[in-house]
């Protein structure tokens, strides 16, 4: 039976950790405790609290697909690998063209006529591999110190100079573009978009609602912000097919436009638990045993750069508090509104039915039935029989009149 109850729970900030038992001692633990511990160990997040997806791709054999989109592959790499590749590419190109300049000087015999004023080398003042390497750096970076210069008596050197200039420009455009895109990525912007630690379920406007809070710590706002929520829960179809981590959309105001946010101050996102909600038949007791996860996604454009930003978080069943509300954080000061982010994650307990939304709706409907029945019964006992008797008597009188008229007509004919 559904009852409205208030539980005085005192949450402690101290975390009690059970000691790790050896294998032999684990066998001595009662079976209910073992099952409870195994359930805790089986809970895995699909999306972590910081927004990173807890999914690893394994046995990917078609690795060549990463090379077909080398630019995106480089951008997605971690910073240490990206910087290593950045330095490696430039160093390899400088060494390669430095070797080519040294090879031309070696083949032409320039290294054998060092200091000979009668000899016209391909590159002046190039007397070894180190000087050829330095000339390669000067050529590709267009530094041009003026000490080493190419002469007009070396057509192969002129051709190599053209090739290095073109390839150097391509390398610069590719690597600098990759670094620019990686630096300008709005991933760090998502660090200032915060979600409440817990989601809550309580009554709002006479209906059970699941709610969580979002906020933006920066003064520069997210343009065209929108919010989505998905329920991640494994299911089995009527045909017996098992679908792991099935994704179900949760309506957070798509039909009313409430999913489009003006995120200037923290907002409480509300999901009404109705017959279309996946929480329609879940009660407080059932929620404690459910293995589910709610993934929330906040998207929008960064006002400063115009790039799309996405922030994610998730709530498992233990992080959904039944019978709580969020503490207000917005106060009116002298000429402005102030947001107290110290209370952003705070919740307080409130009177909330512990039954499911379906049971609550059925109970509400049953509580209204006696009034309906009394009105209808009163109408049936007072109004309906009188009207029926009047209508029946009128019908009988009409039949008798019709019979009298028919008899008179028959007699007149005779």
PDB file of N, CA and C in Angstrom, residues 373-389:
ATOM      1  N   UNK A 373     -19.602   7.747  -8.170  1.00  0.00           N
ATOM      2  CA  UNK A 373     -20.681   6.778  -7.999  1.00  0.00           C
ATOM      3  C   UNK A 373     -21.870   7.387  -7.249  1.00  0.00           C
ATOM      4  N   UNK A 374     -21.596   8.210  -6.235  1.00  0.00           N
ATOM      5  CA  UNK A 374     -22.711   8.788  -5.470  1.00  0.00           C
ATOM      6  C   UNK A 374     -23.546   9.704  -6.335  1.00  0.00           C
ATOM      7  N   UNK A 375     -22.912  10.488  -7.174  1.00  0.00           N
ATOM      8  CA  UNK A 375     -23.656  11.388  -8.057  1.00  0.00           C
ATOM      9  C   UNK A 375     -24.470  10.600  -9.063  1.00  0.00           C
ATOM     10  N   UNK A 376     -23.851   9.585  -9.668  1.00  0.00           N
ATOM     11  CA  UNK A 376     -24.564   8.799 -10.687  1.00  0.00           C
ATOM     12  C   UNK A 376     -25.700   7.991 -10.053  1.00  0.00           C
ATOM     13  N   UNK A 377     -25.416   7.439  -8.841  1.00  0.00           N
ATOM     14  CA  UNK A 377     -26.472   6.658  -8.193  1.00  0.00           C
ATOM     15  C   UNK A 377     -27.642   7.541  -7.804  1.00  0.00           C
ATOM     16  N   UNK A 378     -27.341   8.763  -7.345  1.00  0.00           N
ATOM     17  CA  UNK A 378     -28.416   9.671  -6.981  1.00  0.00           C
ATOM     18  C   UNK A 378     -29.234  10.059  -8.199  1.00  0.00           C
ATOM     19  N   UNK A 379     -28.554  10.251  -9.316  1.00  0.00           N
ATOM     20  CA  UNK A 379     -29.281  10.553 -10.541  1.00  0.00           C
ATOM     21  C   UNK A 379     -30.139   9.379 -10.979  1.00  0.00           C
ATOM     22  N   UNK A 380     -29.604   8.152 -10.810  1.00  0.00           N
ATOM     23  CA  UNK A 380     -30.343   6.964 -11.239  1.00  0.00           C
ATOM     24  C   UNK A 380     -31.556   6.703 -10.353  1.00  0.00           C
ATOM     25  N   UNK A 381     -31.395   6.989  -9.041  1.00  0.00           N
ATOM     26  CA  UNK A 381     -32.505   6.715  -8.122  1.00  0.00           C
ATOM     27  C   UNK A 381     -33.576   7.786  -8.161  1.00  0.00           C
ATOM     28  N   UNK A 382     -33.193   9.021  -8.523  1.00  0.00           N
ATOM     29  CA  UNK A 382     -34.153  10.113  -8.485  1.00  0.00           C
ATOM     30  C   UNK A 382     -34.651  10.503  -9.880  1.00  0.00           C
ATOM     31  N   UNK A 383     -33.767  10.671 -10.813  1.00  0.00           N
ATOM     32  CA  UNK A 383     -34.160  11.239 -12.094  1.00  0.00           C
ATOM     33  C   UNK A 383     -34.535  10.229 -13.144  1.00  0.00           C
ATOM     34  N   UNK A 384     -33.724   9.177 -13.258  1.00  0.00           N
ATOM     35  CA  UNK A 384     -33.883   8.276 -14.392  1.00  0.00           C
ATOM     36  C   UNK A 384     -35.185   7.480 -14.352  1.00  0.00           C
ATOM     37  N   UNK A 385     -35.636   6.880 -13.232  1.00  0.00           N
ATOM     38  CA  UNK A 385     -36.898   6.118 -13.246  1.00  0.00           C
ATOM     39  C   UNK A 385     -38.096   6.982 -13.555  1.00  0.00           C
ATOM     40  N   UNK A 386     -38.162   8.237 -12.999  1.00  0.00           N
ATOM     41  CA  UNK A 386     -39.283   9.130 -13.276  1.00  0.00           C
ATOM     42  C   UNK A 386     -39.375   9.434 -14.756  1.00  0.00           C
ATOM     43  N   UNK A 387     -38.235   9.706 -15.345  1.00  0.00           N
ATOM     44  CA  UNK A 387     -38.246  10.019 -16.782  1.00  0.00           C
ATOM     45  C   UNK A 387     -38.635   8.800 -17.593  1.00  0.00           C
ATOM     46  N   UNK A 388     -38.121   7.624 -17.120  1.00  0.00           N
ATOM     47  CA  UNK A 388     -38.478   6.412 -17.854  1.00  0.00           C
ATOM     48  C   UNK A 388     -39.984   6.131 -17.725  1.00  0.00           C
ATOM     49  N   UNK A 389     -40.559   6.329 -16.488  1.00  0.00           N
ATOM     50  CA  UNK A 389     -41.983   6.086 -16.305  1.00  0.00           C
ATOM     51  C   UNK A 389     -42.808   7.052 -17.143  1.00  0.00           C
TER      52      UNK A 389
END
